Coordinates of C-alpha atoms and ligand atoms in Angstrom, one line a residue:
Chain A
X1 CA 0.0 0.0 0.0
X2 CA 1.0 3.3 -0.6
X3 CA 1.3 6.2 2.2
X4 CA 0.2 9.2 0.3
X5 CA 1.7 12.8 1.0
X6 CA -1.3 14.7 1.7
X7 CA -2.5 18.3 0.2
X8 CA -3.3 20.1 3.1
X9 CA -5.3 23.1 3.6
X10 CA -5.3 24.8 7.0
X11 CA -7.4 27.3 8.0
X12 CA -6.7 29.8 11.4
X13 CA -6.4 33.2 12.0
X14 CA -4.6 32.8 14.8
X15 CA -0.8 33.1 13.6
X16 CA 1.6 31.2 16.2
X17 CA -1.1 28.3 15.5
X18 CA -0.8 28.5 11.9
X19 CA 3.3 28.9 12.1
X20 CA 3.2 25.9 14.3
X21 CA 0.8 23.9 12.1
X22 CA 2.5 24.5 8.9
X23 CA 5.9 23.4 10.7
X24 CA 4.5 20.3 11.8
X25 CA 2.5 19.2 9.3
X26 CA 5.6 20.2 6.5
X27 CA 8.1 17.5 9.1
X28 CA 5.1 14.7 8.2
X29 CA 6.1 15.0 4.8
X30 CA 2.3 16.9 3.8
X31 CA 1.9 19.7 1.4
X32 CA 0.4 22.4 3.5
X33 CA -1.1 25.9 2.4
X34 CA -2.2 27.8 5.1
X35 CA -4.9 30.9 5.4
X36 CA -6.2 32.9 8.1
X37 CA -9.5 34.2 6.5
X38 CA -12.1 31.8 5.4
X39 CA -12.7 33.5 2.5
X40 CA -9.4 33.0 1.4
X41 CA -9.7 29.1 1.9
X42 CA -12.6 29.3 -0.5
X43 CA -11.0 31.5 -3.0
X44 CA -8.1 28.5 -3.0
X45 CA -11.2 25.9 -2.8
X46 CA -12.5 27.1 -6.0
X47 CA -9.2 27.4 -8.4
X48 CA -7.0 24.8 -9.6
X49 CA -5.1 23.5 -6.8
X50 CA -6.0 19.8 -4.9
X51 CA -6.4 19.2 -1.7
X52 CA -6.5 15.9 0.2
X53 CA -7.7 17.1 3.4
X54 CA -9.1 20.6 4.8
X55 CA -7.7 22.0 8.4
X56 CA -10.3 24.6 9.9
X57 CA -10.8 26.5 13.0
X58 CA -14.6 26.4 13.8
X59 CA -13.8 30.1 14.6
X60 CA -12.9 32.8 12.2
X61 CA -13.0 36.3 11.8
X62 CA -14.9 36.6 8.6
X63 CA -17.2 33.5 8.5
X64 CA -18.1 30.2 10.5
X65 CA -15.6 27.5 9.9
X66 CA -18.7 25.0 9.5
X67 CA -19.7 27.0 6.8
X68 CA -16.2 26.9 5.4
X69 CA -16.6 22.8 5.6
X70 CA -20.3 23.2 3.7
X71 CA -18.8 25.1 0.4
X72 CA -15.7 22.6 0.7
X73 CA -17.4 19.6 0.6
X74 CA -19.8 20.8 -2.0
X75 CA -16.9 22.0 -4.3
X76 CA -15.0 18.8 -3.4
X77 CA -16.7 16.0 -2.8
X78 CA -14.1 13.7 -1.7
X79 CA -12.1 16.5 0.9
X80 CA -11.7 15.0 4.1
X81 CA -12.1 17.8 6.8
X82 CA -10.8 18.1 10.6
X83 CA -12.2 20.7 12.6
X84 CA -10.3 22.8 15.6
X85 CA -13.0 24.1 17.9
X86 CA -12.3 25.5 21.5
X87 CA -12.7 23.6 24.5
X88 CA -15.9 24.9 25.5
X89 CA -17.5 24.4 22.6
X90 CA -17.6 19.9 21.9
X91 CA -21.5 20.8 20.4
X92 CA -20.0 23.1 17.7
X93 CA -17.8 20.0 16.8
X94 CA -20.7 17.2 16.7
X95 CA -22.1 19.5 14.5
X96 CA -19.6 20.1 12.0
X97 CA -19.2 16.1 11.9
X98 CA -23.1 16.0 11.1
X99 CA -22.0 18.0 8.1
X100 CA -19.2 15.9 6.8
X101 CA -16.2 16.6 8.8
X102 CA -14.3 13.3 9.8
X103 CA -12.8 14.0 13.2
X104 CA -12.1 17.0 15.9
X105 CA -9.4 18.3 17.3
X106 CA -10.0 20.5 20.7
X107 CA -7.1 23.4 21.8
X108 CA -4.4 23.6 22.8
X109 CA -3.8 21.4 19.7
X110 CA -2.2 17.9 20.5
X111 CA 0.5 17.5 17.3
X112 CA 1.0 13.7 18.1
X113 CA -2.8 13.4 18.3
X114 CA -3.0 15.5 14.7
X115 CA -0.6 13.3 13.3
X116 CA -1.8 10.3 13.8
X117 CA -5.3 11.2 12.8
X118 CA -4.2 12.6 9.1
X119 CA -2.0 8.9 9.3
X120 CA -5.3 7.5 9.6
X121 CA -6.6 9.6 6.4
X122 CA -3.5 8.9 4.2
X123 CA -4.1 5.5 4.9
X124 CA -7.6 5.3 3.9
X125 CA -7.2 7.9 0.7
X126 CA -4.2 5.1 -0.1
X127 CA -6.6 2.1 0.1
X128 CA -9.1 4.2 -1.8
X129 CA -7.1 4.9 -4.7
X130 CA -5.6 1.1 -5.0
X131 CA -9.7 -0.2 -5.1
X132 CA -9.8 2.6 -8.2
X133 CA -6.6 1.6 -10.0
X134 CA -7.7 -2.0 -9.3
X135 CA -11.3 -1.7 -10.5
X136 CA -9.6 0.4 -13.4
X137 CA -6.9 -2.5 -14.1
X138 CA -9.4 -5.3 -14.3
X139 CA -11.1 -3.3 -16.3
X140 CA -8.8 -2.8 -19.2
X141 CA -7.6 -6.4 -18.6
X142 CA -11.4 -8.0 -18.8
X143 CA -12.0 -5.4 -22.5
X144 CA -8.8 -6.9 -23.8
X145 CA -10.0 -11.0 -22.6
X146 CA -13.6 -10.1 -23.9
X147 CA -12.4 -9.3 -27.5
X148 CA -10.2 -12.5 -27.8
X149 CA -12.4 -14.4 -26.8
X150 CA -15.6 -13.2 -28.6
X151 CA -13.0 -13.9 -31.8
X152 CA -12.4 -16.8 -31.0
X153 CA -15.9 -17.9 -30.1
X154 CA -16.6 -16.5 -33.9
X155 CA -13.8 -18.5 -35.5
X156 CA -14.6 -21.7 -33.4
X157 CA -18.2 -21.3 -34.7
X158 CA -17.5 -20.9 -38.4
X159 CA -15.0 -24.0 -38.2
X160 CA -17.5 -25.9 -36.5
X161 CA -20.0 -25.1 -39.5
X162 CA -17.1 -26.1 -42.1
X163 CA -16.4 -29.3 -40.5
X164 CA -20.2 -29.8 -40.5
X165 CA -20.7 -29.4 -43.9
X166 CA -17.7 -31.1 -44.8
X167 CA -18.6 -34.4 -43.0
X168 CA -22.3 -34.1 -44.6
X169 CA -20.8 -33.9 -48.3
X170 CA -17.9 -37.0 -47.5
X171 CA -21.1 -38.6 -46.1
X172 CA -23.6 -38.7 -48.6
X173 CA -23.6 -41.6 -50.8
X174 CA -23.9 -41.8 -54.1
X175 CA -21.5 -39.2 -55.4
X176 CA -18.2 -39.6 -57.1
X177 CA -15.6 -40.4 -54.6
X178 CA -13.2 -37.9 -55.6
X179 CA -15.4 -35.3 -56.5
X180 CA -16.9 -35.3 -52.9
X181 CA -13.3 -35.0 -51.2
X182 CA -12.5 -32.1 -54.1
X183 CA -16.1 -30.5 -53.0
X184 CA -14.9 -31.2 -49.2
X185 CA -11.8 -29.6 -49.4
X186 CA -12.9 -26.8 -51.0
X187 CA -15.1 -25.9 -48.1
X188 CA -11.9 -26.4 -45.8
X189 CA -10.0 -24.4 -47.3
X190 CA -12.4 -21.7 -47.9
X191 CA -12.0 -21.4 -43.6
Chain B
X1 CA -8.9 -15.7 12.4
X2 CA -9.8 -19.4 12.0
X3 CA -7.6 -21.5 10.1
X4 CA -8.7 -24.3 8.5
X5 CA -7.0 -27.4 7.6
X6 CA -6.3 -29.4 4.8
X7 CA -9.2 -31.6 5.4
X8 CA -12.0 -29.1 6.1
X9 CA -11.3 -27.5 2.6
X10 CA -11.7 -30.6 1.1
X11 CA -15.1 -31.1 3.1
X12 CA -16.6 -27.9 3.6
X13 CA -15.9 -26.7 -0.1
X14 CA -17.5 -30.1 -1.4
X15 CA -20.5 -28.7 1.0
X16 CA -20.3 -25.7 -0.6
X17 CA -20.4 -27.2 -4.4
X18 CA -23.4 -29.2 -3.1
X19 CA -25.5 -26.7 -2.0
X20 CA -24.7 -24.1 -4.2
X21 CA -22.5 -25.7 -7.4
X22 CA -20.0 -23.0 -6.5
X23 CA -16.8 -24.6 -7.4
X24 CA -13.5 -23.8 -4.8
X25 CA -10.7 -25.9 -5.5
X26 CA -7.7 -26.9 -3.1
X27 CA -6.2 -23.6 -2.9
X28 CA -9.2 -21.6 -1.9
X29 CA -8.4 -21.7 1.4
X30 CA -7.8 -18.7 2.3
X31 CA -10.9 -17.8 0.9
X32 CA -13.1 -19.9 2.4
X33 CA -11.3 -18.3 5.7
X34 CA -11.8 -14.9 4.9
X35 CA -15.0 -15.0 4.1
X36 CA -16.4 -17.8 6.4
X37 CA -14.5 -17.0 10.0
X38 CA -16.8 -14.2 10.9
X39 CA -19.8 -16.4 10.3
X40 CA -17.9 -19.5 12.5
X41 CA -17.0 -17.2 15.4
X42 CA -20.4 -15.9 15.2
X43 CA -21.5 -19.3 15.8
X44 CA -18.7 -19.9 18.5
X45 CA -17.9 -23.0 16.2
X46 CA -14.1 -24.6 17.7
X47 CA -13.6 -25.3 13.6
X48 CA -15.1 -25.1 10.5
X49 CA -16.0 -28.5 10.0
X50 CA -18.2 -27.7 13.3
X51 CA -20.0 -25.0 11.5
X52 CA -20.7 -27.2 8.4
X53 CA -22.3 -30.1 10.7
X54 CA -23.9 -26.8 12.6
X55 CA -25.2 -25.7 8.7
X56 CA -26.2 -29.7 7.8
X57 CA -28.8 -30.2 10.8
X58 CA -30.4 -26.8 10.9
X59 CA -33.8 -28.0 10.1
X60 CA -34.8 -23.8 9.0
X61 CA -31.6 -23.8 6.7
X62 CA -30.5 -20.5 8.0
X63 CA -26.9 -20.9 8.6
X64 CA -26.8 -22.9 4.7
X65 CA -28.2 -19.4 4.0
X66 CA -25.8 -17.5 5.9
X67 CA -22.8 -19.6 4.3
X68 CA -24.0 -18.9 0.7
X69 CA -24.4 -15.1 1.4
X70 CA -20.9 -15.4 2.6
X71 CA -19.7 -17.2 -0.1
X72 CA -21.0 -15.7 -3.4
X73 CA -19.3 -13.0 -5.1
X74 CA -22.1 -10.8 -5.9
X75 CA -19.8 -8.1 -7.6
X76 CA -21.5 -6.0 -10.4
X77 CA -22.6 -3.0 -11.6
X78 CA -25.3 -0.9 -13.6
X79 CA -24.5 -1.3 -17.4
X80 CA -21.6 -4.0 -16.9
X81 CA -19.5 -4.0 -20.3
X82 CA -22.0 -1.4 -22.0
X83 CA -21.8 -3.2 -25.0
X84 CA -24.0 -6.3 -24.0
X85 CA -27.0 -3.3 -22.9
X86 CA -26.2 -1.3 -26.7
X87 CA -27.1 -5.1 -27.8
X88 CA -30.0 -5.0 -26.6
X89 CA -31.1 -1.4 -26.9
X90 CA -30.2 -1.1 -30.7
X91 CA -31.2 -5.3 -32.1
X92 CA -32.4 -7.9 -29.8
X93 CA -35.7 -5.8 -27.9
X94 CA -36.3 -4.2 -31.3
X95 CA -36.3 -7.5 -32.9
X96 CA -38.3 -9.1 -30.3
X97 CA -40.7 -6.3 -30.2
X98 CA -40.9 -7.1 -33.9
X99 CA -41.9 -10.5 -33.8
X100 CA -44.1 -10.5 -31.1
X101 CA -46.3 -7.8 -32.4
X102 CA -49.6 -7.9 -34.7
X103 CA -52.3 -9.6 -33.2
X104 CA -55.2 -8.5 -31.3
X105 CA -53.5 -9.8 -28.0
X106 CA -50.5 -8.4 -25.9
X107 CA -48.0 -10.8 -25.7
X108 CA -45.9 -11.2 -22.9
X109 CA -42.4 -10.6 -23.8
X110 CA -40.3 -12.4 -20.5
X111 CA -36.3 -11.2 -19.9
X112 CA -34.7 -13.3 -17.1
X113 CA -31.7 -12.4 -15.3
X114 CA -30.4 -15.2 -14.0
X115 CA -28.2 -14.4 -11.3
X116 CA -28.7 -11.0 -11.0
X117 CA -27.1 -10.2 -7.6
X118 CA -28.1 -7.2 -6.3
X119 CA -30.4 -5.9 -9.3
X120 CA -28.3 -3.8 -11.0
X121 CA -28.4 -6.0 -14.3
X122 CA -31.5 -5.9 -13.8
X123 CA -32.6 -2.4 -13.3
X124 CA -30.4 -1.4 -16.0
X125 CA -32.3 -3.7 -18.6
X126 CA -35.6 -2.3 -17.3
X127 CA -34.2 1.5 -18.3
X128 CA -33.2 0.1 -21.6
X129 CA -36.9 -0.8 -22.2
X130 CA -38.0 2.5 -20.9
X131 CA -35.7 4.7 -23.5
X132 CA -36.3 2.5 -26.1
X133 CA -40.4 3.0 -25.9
X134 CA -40.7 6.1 -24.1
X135 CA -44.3 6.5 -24.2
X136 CA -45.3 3.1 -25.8
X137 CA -44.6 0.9 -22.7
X138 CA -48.0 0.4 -22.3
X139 CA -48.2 -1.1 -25.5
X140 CA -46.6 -4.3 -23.9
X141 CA -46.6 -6.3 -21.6
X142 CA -43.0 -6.6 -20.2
X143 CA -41.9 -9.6 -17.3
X144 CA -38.7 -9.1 -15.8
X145 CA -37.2 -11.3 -13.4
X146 CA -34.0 -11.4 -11.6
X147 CA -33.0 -14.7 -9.6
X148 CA -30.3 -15.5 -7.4
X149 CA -29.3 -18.0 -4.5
X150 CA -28.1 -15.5 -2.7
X151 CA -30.9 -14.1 0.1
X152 CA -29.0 -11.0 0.4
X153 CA -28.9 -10.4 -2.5
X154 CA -32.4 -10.7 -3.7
X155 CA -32.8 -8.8 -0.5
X156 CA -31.3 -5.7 -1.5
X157 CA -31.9 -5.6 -5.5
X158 CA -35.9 -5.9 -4.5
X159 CA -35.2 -3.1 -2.1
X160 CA -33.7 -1.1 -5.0
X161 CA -31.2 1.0 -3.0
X162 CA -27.9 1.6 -4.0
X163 CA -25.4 3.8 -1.8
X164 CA -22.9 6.4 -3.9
X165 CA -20.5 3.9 -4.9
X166 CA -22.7 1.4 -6.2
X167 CA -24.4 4.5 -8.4
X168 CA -21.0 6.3 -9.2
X169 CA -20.2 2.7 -11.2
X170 CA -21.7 3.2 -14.4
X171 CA -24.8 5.4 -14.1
X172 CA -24.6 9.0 -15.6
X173 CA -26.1 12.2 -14.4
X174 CA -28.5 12.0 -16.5
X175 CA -29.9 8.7 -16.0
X176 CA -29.3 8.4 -12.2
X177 CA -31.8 11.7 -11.9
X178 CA -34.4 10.0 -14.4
X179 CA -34.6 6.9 -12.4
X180 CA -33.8 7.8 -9.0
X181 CA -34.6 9.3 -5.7
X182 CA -32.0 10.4 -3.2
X183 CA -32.4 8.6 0.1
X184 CA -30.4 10.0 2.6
X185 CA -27.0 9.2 1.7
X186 CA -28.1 6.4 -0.9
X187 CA -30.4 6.4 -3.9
X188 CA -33.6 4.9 -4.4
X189 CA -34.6 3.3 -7.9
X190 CA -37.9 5.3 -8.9
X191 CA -41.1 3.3 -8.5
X192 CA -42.0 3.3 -12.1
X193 CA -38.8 1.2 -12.7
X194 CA -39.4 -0.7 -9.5
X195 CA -42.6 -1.8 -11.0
X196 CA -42.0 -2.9 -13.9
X197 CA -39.3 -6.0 -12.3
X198 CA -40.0 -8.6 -9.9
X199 CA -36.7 -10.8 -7.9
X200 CA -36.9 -14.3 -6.0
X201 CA -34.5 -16.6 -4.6
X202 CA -33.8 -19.4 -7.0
X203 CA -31.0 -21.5 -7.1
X204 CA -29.4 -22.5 -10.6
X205 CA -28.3 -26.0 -9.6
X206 CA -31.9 -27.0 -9.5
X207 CA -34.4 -28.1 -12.1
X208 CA -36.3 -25.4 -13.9
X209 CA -39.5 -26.5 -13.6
X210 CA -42.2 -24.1 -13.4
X211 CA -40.4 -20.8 -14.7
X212 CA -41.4 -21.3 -18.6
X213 CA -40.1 -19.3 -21.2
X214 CA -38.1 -16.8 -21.6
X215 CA -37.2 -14.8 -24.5
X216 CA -34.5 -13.0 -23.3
X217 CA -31.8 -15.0 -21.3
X218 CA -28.8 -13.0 -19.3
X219 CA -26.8 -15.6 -17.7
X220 CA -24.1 -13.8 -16.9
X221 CA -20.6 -13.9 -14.7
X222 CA -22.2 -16.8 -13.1
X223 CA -21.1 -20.4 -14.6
X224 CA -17.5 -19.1 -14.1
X225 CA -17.7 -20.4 -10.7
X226 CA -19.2 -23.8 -11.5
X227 CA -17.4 -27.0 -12.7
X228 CA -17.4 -27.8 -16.3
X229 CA -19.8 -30.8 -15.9
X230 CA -22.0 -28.2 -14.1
X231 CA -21.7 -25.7 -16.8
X232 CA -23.1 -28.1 -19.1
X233 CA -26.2 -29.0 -17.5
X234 CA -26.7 -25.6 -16.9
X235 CA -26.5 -24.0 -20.3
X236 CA -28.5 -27.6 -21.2
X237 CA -31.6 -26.2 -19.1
X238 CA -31.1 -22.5 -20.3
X239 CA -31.5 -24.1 -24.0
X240 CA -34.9 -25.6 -22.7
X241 CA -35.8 -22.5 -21.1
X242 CA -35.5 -20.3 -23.8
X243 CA -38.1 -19.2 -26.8
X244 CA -37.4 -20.7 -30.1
X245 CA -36.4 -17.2 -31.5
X246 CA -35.1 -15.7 -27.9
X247 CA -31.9 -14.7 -27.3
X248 CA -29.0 -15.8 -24.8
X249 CA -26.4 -13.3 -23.6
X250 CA -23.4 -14.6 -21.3
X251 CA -21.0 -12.9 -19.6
X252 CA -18.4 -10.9 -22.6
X253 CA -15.1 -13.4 -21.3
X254 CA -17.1 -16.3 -21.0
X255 CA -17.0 -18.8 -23.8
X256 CA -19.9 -21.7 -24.5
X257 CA -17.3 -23.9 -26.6
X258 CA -17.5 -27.2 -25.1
X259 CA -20.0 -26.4 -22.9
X260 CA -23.2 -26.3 -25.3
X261 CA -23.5 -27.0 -28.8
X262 CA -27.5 -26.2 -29.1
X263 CA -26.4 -22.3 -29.2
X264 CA -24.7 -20.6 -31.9
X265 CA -23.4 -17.5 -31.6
X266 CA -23.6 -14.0 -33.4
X267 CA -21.9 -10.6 -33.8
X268 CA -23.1 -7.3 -33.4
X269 CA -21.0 -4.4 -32.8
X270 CA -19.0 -5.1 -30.0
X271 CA -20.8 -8.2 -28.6
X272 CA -21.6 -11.6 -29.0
X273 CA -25.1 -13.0 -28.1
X274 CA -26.5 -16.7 -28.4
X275 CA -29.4 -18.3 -30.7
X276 CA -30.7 -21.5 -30.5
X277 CA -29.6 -23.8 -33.5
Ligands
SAM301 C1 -20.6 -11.9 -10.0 S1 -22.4 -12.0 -9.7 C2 -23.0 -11.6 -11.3 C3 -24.1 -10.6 -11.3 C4 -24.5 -10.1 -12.7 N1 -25.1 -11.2 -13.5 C5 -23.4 -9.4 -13.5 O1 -22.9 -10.0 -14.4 O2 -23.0 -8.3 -13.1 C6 -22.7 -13.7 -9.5 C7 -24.0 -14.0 -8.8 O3 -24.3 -15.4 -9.0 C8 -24.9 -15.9 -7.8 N2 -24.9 -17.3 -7.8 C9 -23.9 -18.1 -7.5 N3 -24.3 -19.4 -7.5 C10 -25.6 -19.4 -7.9 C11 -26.5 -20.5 -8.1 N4 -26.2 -21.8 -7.9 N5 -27.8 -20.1 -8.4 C12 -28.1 -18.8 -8.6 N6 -27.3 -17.8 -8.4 C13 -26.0 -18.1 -8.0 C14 -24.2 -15.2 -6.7 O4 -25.0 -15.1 -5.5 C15 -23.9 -13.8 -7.3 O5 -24.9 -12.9 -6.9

C-alpha cells in the first residue's frame, strides 16, 4: 500500500497556531497551504489547486468555519475535513461532523494526536485509490479477454460449421468419390 | 482468524459445491477463511467442520443461508461492459418487439436475469426498455425477473437501493436523476422502474420447472464459478428455457465452446449473443 503525502489546507487566523501547524505538518512529509481568513480558503477551494484534506478553526473572523466545511465539501466531494474548535464548545464540533467533517481536534492542539489522525486519512485515501486503480486495471484487462475471446468464439463457430458441412458432403452416398473429397476440401480451405 | 485445515477444505468446499455448485478448488483456502471465520465465530464453532455439521442439521436452513451469502461473489454493476446493454437497446428488444407484435392480443415478452445479484443488471435492462419505448410501454406487456441463491442479494436488489458507490459505477447524471430518488445518503430506484421488475430466490443448480419461457436469457458472470460438468447441464436447461427465436447473452469473457452446442453464436458491434440452433 502506498502512504500518500497529503495536500493540506489549514485554516486559522490565529498566527503562532498557523506557524506551528504549517511546521509540523511540512516535518510529516504533507503539502500544506495555510490561510487565516475563510474567504481565502474558499478563493483557494475554488481554483485549480487539490487538496487531500481541509484543516479549519470552527472560529474565524470573517465566517463560521462550518460553513467553510459546507462550500468545501460541495466544491470537493471527496475532501476529508478536521475541525479545531475550543474547548468549551464539543457541540459546535458534533455538528460540524453532522455536516461531513471526519474528526475534531479540541485546543491547545495535541500535534502527536494531529498526526496520527491525518496517518489515519492517508491510509484510507491510499486504500481508496488502490480499489480505483484496481477496478480500473481489471477493467482494461477483462476489454482486452472479452475481445479475444468473442473472436475466437466466432472463429470456433465458423469452423464448426465447415467441419459440418464437410462431414455431410464426405457422407452422402452416391456421389463420385473424388469429386466429394475435391467438394470437401474446397469448403476447408475456404475457412 | 480461524484456520482451517487441509481436510475441512476438502469437506466444507464439497459442501459448498453441493448446495450451491459453487466450485472452490484446493487452494481456496484462504478464501473460504476470509470470508467464512466471521460467520464461525459468530456461531462460536471450535472449527469449520463444526460450522458445516452446525449448517447440515439446521432443520430452517439458515446458517446454509448465511454460508451462501458469505460465499458468493455478488460483484456487479449498472450497465456491466456497456456493449452487452447497446445489444439490446439497438437489435435484440427491437427484434423481439418485432416479432411478437400484430395480433389482437399483448404478448408477454419475458427477460430473465439469471443471477442478477443485487439488481443492477436488472434495473439497468428495465431502463433500456423504458428509453427505447418512451411513451409506448404500455403497449406491452413486459416480465422481468431477476433470480439468485443469494438471500441478500435478492434482499437488496428488491429493495432497489444503492449507496454512492454502487451509483457512481456506471450510471450518468442523466440517467441516475431520471430513475432515482436520493435517500439520505443512498439512492432509491424510482417506482415506475421498481414496478416494472420482480426478484426471487432461485437456485441455478436446481431443475427449472415451473419458470417457462423466456425470450431474453442473461446468464451472466455466473457459470465461471461452477465446474465444467455443471456448466453443461446448466446451459443444457437455459437451452430448454428459452423461446425458439429468444436470445441468450453470457457474460463478454465467458466462452460456450465445449459447454453447449444447441447455441450458436452471433456478432453485433462489440458483442456476442446466443441463438438457439
Ligand atoms: C458476479 S455476480 C454476477 C451478477 C450479474 N449477473 C453481473 O454479471 O454483473 C454472481 C452471482 O451469482 C450468484 N450465484 C452463485 N451461484 C448461484 C446459483 N447456484 N444459483 C443462482 N445464483 C448463483 C451469486 O450469488 C452472485 O450474486
Amino acid at each position: 500500500m502506498t502512504m500518500k503525502t497529503l495536500s493540506l489546507l489549514v485554516v486559522d487566523d490565529d498566527p503562532v497556531i498557523r506557524l506551528l501547524l504549517c511546521q509540523r505538518l511540512t516535518k510529516d512529509n504533507h503539502m500544506v497551504s495555510a490561510v487565516d481568513k475563510g474567504q481565502d480558503a474558499l478563493g483557494l477551494l475554488r481554483g485549480d489547486a487539490q487538496f487531500d484534506a481541509l484543516i479549519t478553526d470552527l472560529v474565524l473572523p470573517d465566517m463560521d468555519g462550518i460553513a467553510v466545511l459546507e462550500v468545501a465539501k460541495s466544491l470537493r466531494p471527496t475532501i476529508e475535513a478536521l475541525v479545531i474548535t475550543g474547548h468549551a464548545s464539543v457541540d459546535s464540533a458534533v455538528e460540524a461532523m453532522k455536516k461531513g467533517a471526519v474528526d475534531y481536534l479540541t485546543k491547545p492542539i495535541n500535534f502527536d494526536e494531529l498526526s496520527l489522525r491525518l496517518d489515519h486519512i492517508a491510509i484510507r485515501q491510499g486504500l481508496a485509490k488502490d480499489a480505483r486503480d484496481i477496478l480500473l486495471a481489471k477493467e482494461v484487462t477483462e476489454q482486452e479477454a472479452a475481445s479475444t475471446i468473442q473472436a475466437l468464439e466466432m472463429r470456433v463457430s465458423e469452423l464448426q460449421d465447415a467441419l459440418t458441412a464437410a462431414a455431410a458432403i464426405l457422407r452422402d452416398g452416391g456421389r463420385d468419390q473424388e469429386d466429394k473429397i475435391s467438394q470437401a476440401l474446397a469448403i476447408l480451405n475456404r475457412t | 482468524m480461524l484456520k482451517i485445515t487441509a481436510g475441512e477444505i476438502k469437506t466444507v468446499s464439497q459442501y459448498i459445491k453441493d448446495i450451491s455448485g459453487i466450485y472452490l478448488d484446493a487452494s481456496k483456502g484462504y478464501l473460504l477463511e476470509t470470508r467464512l471465520s466471521p460467520l464461525a465465530e459468530a456461531l462460536d464453532c471450535k472449527n469449520y467442520s463444526e460450522l458445516q455439521h452446525k449448517a447440515s442439521r439446521d432443520a430452517s436452513k439458515k446458517i446454509e443461508r448465511q454460508i451462501i451469502d458469505a460465499i458468493s461473489t455478488n460483484e456487479t454493476l449498472f450497465f456491466r461492459d456497456k456493449g452487452p446493454f447497446e445489444l439490446l437497446q439497438y437489435k435484440l428488444l427491437p427484434e423481439l418487439i418485432d416479432a411478437r407484435s400484430g395480433g389482437a392480443l399483448k404478448r408477454q415478452l419475458r427477460v430473465w436475469s439469471a443471477a442478477s445479484s443485487t439488481g443492477q443488471e436488472l434495473y439497468s435492462v428495465a431502463i433500456v426498455i423504458r428509453e427505447l419505448l418512451q411513451g409506448n410501454l404500455g403497449k406491452y406487456n413486459f416480465h422481468l425477473l431477476g433470480t439468485d441463491i443469494s438471500d441478500n442479494a435478492v434482499q437488496q436488489a428488491s429493495y432497489g437501493k444503492y449507496n454512492k458507490f454502487e451509483i457512481e459505477r456506471g450510471l450518468d447524471q442523466a440517467v441516475l436523476r431520471k430513475y432515482f430518488t436520493a435517500f439520505g445518503d443512498s439512492w432509491k430506484v424510482r417506482d415506475e422502474l421498481r414496478a416494472m421488475v420482480k426478484f426471487q430466490k432461485f437456485n441455478l443448480m436446481q431443475p427449472f420447472t415451473g419458470l417457462g419461457k423466456f425470450d431474453i436469457i442473461l446468464c451472466r458472470n455466473v457459470a465461471i464459478y461452477f465446474t465444467m460438468d455443471d456448466r453443461k447441464k446448466l446451459f443444457a436447461k437455459l437451452a430448454d428455457s428459452l423461446a425458439d427465436d429468444g436470445f441468450l447473452v453470457i457474460g463478454s469473457t465467458e466462452s460456450l465452446t465445449g459447454i453447449c452446442s444447441r447455441f450458436e453464436p452471433k456478432r453485433h458491434l462489440r458483442s456476442i449473443f446466443y441463438q438457439k440452433k
